[in-house]
Structures are given as structure tokens and as C-alpha cells.
PDB file of C-alpha atoms in Angstrom:
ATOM      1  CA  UNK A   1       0.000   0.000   0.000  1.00  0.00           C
ATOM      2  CA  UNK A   2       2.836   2.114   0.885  1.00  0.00           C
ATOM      3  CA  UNK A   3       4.554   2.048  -2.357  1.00  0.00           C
ATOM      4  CA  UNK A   4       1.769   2.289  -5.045  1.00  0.00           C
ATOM      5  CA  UNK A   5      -0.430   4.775  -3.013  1.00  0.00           C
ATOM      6  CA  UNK A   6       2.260   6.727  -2.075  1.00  0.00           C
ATOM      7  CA  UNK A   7       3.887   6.935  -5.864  1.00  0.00           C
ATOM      8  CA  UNK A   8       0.661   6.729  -7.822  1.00  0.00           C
ATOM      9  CA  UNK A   9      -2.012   8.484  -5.786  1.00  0.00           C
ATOM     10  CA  UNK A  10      -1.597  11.646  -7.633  1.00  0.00           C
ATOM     11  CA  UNK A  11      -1.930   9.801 -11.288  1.00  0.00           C
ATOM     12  CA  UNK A  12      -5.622   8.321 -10.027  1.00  0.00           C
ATOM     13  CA  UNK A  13      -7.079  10.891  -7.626  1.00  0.00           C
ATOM     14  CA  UNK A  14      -5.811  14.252  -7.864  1.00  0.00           C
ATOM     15  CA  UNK A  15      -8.421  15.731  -5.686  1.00  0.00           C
ATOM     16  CA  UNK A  16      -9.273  12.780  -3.234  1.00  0.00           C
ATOM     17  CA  UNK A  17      -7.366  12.858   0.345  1.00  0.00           C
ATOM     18  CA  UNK A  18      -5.472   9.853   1.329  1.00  0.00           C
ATOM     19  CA  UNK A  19      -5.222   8.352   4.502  1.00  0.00           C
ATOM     20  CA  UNK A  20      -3.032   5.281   4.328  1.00  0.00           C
ATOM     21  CA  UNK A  21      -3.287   2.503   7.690  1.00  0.00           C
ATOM     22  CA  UNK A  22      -0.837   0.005   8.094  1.00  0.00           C
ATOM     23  CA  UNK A  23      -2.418  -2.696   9.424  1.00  0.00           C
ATOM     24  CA  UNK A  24      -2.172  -6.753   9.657  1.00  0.00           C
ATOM     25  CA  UNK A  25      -4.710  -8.996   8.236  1.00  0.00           C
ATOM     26  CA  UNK A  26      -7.731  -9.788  10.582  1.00  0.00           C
ATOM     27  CA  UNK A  27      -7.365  -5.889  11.701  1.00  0.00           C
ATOM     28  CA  UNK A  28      -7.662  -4.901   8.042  1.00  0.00           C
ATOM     29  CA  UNK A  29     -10.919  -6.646   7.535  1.00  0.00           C
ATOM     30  CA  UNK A  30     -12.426  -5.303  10.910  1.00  0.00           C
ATOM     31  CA  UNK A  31     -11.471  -1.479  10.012  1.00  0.00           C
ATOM     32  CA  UNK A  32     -13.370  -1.897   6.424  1.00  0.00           C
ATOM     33  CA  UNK A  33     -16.172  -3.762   8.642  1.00  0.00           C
ATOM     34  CA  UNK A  34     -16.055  -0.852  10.934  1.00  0.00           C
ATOM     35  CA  UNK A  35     -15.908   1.894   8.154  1.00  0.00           C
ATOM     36  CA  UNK A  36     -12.838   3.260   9.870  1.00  0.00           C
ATOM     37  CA  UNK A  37     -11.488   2.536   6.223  1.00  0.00           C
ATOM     38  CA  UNK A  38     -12.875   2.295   3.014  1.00  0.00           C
ATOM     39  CA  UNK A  39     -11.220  -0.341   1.231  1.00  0.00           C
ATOM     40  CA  UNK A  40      -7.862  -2.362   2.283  1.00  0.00           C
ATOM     41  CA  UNK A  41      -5.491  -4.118   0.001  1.00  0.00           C
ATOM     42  CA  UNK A  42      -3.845  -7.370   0.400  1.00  0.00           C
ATOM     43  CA  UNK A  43      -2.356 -10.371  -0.519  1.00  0.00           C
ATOM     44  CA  UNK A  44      -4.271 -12.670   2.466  1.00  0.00           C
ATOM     45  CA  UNK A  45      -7.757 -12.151   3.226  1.00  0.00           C
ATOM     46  CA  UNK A  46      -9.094 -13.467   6.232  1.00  0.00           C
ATOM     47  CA  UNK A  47     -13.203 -14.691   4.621  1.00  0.00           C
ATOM     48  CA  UNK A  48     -15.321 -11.946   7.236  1.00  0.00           C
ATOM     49  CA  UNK A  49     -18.654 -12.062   7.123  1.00  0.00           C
ATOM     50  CA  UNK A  50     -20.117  -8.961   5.392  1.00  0.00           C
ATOM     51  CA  UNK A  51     -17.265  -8.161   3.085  1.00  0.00           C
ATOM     52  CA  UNK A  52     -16.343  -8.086  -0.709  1.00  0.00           C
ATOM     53  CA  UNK A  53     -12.584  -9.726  -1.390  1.00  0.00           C
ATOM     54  CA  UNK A  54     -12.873  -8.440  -4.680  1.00  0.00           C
ATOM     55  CA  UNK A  55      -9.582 -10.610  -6.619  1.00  0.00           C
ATOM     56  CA  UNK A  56      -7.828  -8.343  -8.646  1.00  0.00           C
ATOM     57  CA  UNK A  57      -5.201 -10.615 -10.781  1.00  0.00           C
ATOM     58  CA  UNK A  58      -1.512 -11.881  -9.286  1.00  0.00           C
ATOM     59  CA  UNK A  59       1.786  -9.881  -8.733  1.00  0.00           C
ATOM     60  CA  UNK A  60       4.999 -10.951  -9.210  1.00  0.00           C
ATOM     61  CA  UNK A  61       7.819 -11.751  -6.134  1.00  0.00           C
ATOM     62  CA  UNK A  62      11.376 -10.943  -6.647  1.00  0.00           C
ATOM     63  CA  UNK A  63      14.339 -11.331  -4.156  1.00  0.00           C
ATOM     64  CA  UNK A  64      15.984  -8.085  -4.256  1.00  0.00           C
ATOM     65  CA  UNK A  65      19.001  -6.533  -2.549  1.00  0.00           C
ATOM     66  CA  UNK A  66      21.185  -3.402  -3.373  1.00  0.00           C
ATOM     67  CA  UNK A  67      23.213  -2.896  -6.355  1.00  0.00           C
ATOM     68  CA  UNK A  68      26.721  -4.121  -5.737  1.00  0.00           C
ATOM     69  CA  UNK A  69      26.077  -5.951  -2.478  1.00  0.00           C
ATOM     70  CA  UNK A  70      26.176  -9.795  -1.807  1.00  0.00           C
ATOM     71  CA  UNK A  71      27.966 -10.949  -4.740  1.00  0.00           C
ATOM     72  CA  UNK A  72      29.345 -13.822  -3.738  1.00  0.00           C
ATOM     73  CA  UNK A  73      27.262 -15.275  -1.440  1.00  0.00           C
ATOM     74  CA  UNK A  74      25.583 -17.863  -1.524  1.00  0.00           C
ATOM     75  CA  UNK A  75      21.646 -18.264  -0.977  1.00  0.00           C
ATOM     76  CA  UNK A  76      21.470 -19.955   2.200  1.00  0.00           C
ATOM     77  CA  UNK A  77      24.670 -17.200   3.733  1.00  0.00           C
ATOM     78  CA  UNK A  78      22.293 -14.006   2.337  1.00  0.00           C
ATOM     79  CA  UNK A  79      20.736 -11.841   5.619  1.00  0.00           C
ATOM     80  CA  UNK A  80      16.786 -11.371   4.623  1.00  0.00           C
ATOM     81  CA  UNK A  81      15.296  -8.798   6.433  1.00  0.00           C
ATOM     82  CA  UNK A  82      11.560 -10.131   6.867  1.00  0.00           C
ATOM     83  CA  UNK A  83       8.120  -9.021   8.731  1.00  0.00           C
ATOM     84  CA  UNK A  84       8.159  -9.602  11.934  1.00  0.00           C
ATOM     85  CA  UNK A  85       4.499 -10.266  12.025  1.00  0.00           C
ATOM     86  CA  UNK A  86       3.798 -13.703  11.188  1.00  0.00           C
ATOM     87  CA  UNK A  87       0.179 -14.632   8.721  1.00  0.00           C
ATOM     88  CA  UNK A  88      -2.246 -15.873  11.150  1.00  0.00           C
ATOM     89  CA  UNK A  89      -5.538 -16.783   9.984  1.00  0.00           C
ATOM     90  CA  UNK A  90      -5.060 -16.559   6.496  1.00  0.00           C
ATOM     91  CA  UNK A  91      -5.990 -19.750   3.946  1.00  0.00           C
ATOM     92  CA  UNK A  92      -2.787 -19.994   1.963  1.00  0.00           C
ATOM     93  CA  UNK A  93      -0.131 -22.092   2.860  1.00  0.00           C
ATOM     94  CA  UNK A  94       2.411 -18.844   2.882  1.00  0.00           C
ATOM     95  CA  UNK A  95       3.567 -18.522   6.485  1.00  0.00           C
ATOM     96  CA  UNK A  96       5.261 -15.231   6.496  1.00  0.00           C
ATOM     97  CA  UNK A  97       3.359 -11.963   5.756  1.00  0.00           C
ATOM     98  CA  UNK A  98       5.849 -11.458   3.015  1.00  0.00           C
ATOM     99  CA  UNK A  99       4.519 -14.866   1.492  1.00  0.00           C
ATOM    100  CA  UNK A 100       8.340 -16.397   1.106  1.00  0.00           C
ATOM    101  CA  UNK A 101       7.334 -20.417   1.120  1.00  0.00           C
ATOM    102  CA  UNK A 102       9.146 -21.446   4.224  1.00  0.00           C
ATOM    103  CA  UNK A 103       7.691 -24.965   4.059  1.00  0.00           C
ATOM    104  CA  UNK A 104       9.838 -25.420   0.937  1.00  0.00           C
ATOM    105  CA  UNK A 105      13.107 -23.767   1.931  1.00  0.00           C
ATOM    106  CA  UNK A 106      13.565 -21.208   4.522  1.00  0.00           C
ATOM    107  CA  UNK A 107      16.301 -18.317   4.907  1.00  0.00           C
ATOM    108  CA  UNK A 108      18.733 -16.610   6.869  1.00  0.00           C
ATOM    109  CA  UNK A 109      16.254 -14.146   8.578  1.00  0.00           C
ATOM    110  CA  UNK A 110      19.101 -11.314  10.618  1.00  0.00           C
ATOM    111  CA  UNK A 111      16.677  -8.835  10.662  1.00  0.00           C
ATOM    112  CA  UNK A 112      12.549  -8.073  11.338  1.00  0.00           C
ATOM    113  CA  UNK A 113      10.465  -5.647  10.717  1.00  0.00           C
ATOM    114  CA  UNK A 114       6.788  -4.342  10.928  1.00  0.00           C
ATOM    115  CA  UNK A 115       6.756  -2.328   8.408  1.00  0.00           C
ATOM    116  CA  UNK A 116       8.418  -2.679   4.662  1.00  0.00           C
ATOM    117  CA  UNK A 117      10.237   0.476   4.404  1.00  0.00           C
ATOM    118  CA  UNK A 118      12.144   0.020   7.673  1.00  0.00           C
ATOM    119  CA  UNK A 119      12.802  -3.846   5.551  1.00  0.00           C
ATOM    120  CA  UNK A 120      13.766  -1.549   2.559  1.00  0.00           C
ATOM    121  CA  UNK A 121      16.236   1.140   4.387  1.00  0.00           C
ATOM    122  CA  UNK A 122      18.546  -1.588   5.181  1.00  0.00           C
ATOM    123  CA  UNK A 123      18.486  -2.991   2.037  1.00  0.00           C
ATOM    124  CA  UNK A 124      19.274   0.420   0.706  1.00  0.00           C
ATOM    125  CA  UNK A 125      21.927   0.479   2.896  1.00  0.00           C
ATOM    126  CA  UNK A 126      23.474  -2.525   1.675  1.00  0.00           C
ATOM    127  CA  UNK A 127      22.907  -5.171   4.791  1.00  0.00           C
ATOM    128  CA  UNK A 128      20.068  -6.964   3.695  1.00  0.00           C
ATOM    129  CA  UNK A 129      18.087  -8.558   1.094  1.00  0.00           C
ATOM    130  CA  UNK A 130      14.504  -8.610   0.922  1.00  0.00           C
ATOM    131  CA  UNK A 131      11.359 -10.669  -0.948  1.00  0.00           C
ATOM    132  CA  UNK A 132       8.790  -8.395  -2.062  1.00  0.00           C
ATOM    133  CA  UNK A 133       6.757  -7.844  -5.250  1.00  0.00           C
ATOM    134  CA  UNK A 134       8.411  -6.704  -8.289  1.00  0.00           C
ATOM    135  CA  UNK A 135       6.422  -3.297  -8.782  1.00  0.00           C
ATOM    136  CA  UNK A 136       7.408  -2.779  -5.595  1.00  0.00           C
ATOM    137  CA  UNK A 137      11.228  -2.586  -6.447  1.00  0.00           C
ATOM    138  CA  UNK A 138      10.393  -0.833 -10.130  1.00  0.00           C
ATOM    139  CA  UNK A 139       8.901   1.825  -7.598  1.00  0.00           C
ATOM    140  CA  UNK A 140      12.210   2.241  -5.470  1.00  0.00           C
ATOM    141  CA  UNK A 141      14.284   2.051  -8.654  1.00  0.00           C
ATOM    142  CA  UNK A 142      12.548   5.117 -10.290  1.00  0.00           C
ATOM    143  CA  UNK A 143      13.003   7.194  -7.464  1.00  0.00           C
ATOM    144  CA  UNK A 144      16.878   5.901  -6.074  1.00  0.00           C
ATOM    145  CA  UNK A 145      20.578   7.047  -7.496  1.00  0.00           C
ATOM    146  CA  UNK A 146      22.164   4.427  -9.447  1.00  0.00           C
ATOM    147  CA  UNK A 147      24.106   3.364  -6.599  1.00  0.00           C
ATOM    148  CA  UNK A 148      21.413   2.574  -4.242  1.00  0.00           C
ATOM    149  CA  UNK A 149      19.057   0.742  -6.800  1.00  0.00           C
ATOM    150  CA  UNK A 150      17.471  -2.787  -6.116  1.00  0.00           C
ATOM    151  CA  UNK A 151      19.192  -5.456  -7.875  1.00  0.00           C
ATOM    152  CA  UNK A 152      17.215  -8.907  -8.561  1.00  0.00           C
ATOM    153  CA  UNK A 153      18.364 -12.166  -7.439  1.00  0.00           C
ATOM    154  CA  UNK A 154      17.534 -15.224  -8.767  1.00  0.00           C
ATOM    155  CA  UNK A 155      15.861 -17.499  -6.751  1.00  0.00           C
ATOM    156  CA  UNK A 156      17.253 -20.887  -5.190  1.00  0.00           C
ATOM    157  CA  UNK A 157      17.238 -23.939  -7.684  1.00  0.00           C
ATOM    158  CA  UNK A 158      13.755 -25.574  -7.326  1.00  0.00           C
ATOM    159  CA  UNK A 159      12.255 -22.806  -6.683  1.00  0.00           C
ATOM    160  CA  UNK A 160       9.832 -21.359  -8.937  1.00  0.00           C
ATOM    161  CA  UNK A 161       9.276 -17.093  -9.686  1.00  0.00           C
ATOM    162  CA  UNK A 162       6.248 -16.845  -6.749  1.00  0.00           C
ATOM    163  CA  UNK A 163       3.479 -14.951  -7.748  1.00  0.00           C
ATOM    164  CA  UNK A 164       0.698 -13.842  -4.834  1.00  0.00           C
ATOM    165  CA  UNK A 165      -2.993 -12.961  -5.460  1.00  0.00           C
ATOM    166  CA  UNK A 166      -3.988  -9.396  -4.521  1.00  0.00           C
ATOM    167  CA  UNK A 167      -7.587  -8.314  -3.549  1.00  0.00           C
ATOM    168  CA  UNK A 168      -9.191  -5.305  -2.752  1.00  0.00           C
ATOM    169  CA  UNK A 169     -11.939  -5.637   0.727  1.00  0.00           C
ATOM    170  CA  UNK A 170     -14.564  -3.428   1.154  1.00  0.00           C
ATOM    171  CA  UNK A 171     -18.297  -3.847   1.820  1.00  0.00           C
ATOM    172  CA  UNK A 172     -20.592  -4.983  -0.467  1.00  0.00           C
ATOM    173  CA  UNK A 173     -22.677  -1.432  -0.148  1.00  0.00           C
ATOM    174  CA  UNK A 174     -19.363   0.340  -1.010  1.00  0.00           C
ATOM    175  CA  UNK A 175     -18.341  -2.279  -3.955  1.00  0.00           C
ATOM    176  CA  UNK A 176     -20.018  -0.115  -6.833  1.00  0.00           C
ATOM    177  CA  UNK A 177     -18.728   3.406  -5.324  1.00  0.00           C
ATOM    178  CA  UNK A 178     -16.780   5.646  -8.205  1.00  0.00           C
ATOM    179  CA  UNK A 179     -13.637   5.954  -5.986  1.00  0.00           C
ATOM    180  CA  UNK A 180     -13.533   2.430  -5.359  1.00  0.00           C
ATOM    181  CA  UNK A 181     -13.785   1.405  -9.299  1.00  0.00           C
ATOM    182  CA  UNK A 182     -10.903   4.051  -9.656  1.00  0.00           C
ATOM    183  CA  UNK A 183      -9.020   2.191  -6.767  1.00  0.00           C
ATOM    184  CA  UNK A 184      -9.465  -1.172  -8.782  1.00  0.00           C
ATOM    185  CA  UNK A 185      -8.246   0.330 -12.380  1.00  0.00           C
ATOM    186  CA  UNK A 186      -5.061   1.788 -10.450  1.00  0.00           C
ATOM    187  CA  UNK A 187      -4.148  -1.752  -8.280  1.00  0.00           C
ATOM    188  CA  UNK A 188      -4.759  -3.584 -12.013  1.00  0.00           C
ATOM    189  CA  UNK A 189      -2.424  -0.973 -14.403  1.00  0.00           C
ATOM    190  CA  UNK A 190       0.456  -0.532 -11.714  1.00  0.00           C
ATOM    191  CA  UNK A 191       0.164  -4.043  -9.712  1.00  0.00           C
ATOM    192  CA  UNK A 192      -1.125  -6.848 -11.593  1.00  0.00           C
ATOM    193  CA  UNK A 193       0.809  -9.047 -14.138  1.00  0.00           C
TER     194      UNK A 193
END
């Protein structure tokens, strides 16, 4: 949410204030179920009673650390940085909030975080590496120097590119709203494969 509201607000709602919550799913679904929030974007719902997970296509997952950095080492040697909240209550069989597949091959975790851009300031500063989704790090890139740009890593052998679902909640009442069908043609043109 961070990274495409805060880049592409402007291109989508000019005139519309923007208040951005960071929350963890379960909360996410009881602030749109509480109208303390309109809408709320993410990769695991938690089924609520009373709400619209509205599926809005898949998004591509990249490991990513800084240019120059972490050469030559080796997969299972390279410091993550990762949430520090696990997924609780979700469906999918991703156990971190970041959705890396730890029941197929887990990593060297040196540093957690609640929120992503704490994850992404020590990537920037060269001591991490991170796994988020790809627009994310096309986002970074467009705004960082050369230097401190986000460099792709290929992914372990065995392990296939990981792409996550993303869905828009809100409630069914709100599902037809102008602003919302605006929200849903920004998430699709800058998110969604």
C-alpha cells in the first residue's frame, strides 16, 4: 500500500485525500467492517462475514538486494530482512506476511520488521536482502541514485518465480462506489501481471 499509493495516488485521484493505515490482516478486515477505512489491500484475506474480497489478478515476487552488495554469497549465507508479524488466519499455505514459502526452503532471517520500508532502508543500505513484489522494487528504482538501486536475485534452484494474489476488501454497499472502481483500475495498471 505504501509504495503504489504513495507513488501513484496523484496519477488516479488528484483531488481525493489519502489516509493510508498500516495494518495486519484480521485488523484490516475489521477497520473496512467498521468503516474506519474504506477499502484495504492485500495479498491474504481473512473470509469476514459482510465483506467483498474483490480478486484483482496476481503480482509478481522478486528477491531483491542493493546494487553491488552480496555478490558472492551464496543463498542460504544471504541476511533477509523479513516481517516480523507472522500470517495468522489466512488460507494460503504462505507462512510469512511477506509470502516467502518457508515450508519449501527457509532463509537466513538477521533482521525483522513491521513495516516494509524500515525492511527496505537496510536494504538500501546494503545489509540486507529482501522478498517483495516486483512493482514494488520498479517503484524504489525510479526514485533511487544508481548506486542505491534494487538489484534482482535469482531465486534458489527448485524454486519457482512466486506470484501472490492481490484483492481489494470493502463492503458490499461500497463495492459499486466511483472511488472504489478508480481504486481497482489503479491496483490492475500498476500491480497486476
Amino acid at each position: 500500500s505504501t509504495h503504489l499509493l504513495g507513488m501513484k495516488w496523484h496519477k488516479y485521484f488528484q483531488d481525493l485525500p489519502l489516509q493510508i493505515h498500516e495494518l495486519s490482516a484480521g485488523q484490516l478486515e475489521k477497520a473496512v467492517l467498521e468503516s474506519v477505512i474504506d477499502a484495504a489491500i492485500t495479498y491474504e484475506p481473512v473470509p469476514t462475514r459482510d465483506l467483498e474480497f474483490l480478486a484483482l489478478g496476481k503480482v509478481s515476487m522478486g528477491i531483491y538486494h542493493r546494487k553491488g552488495t552480496f555478490k558472492k554469497i551464496d543463498f542460504e549465507s544471504l541476511p533477509f530482512v523479513a516481517p516480523l508479524i507472522p500470517s495468522v488466519g489466512t488460507p494460503s499455505s504462505a507462512k510469512g506476511l511477506d509470502g516467502w514459502p518457508e515450508h519449501e526452503i527457509s532463509r537466513n532471517i538477521k533482521y525483522r520488521v513491521d513495516l516494509m520500508e524500515s525492511g527496505l532502508a537496510l536494504v538500501r543500505s546494503g545489509q540486507a536482502a529482501i522478498f517483495i513484489p516486483d512493482f514494488v522494487a520498479r517503484s524504489q528504482n525510479e526514485a533511487l541514485s544508481e548506486d542505491y538501486k534494487l538489484l534482482e536475485r535469482d531465486y534458489p534452484t527448485g524454486i519457482k518465480k512466486i506470484e501472490r494474489r492481490i484483492f481489494l476488501i470493502v463492503k458490499a454497499s461500497k463495492q459499486k462506489d466511483k472511488s472504489i472502481r478508480r481504486l481497482v483500475e489503479m491496483i490492475k495498471s500498476e500491480c497486476v501481471l
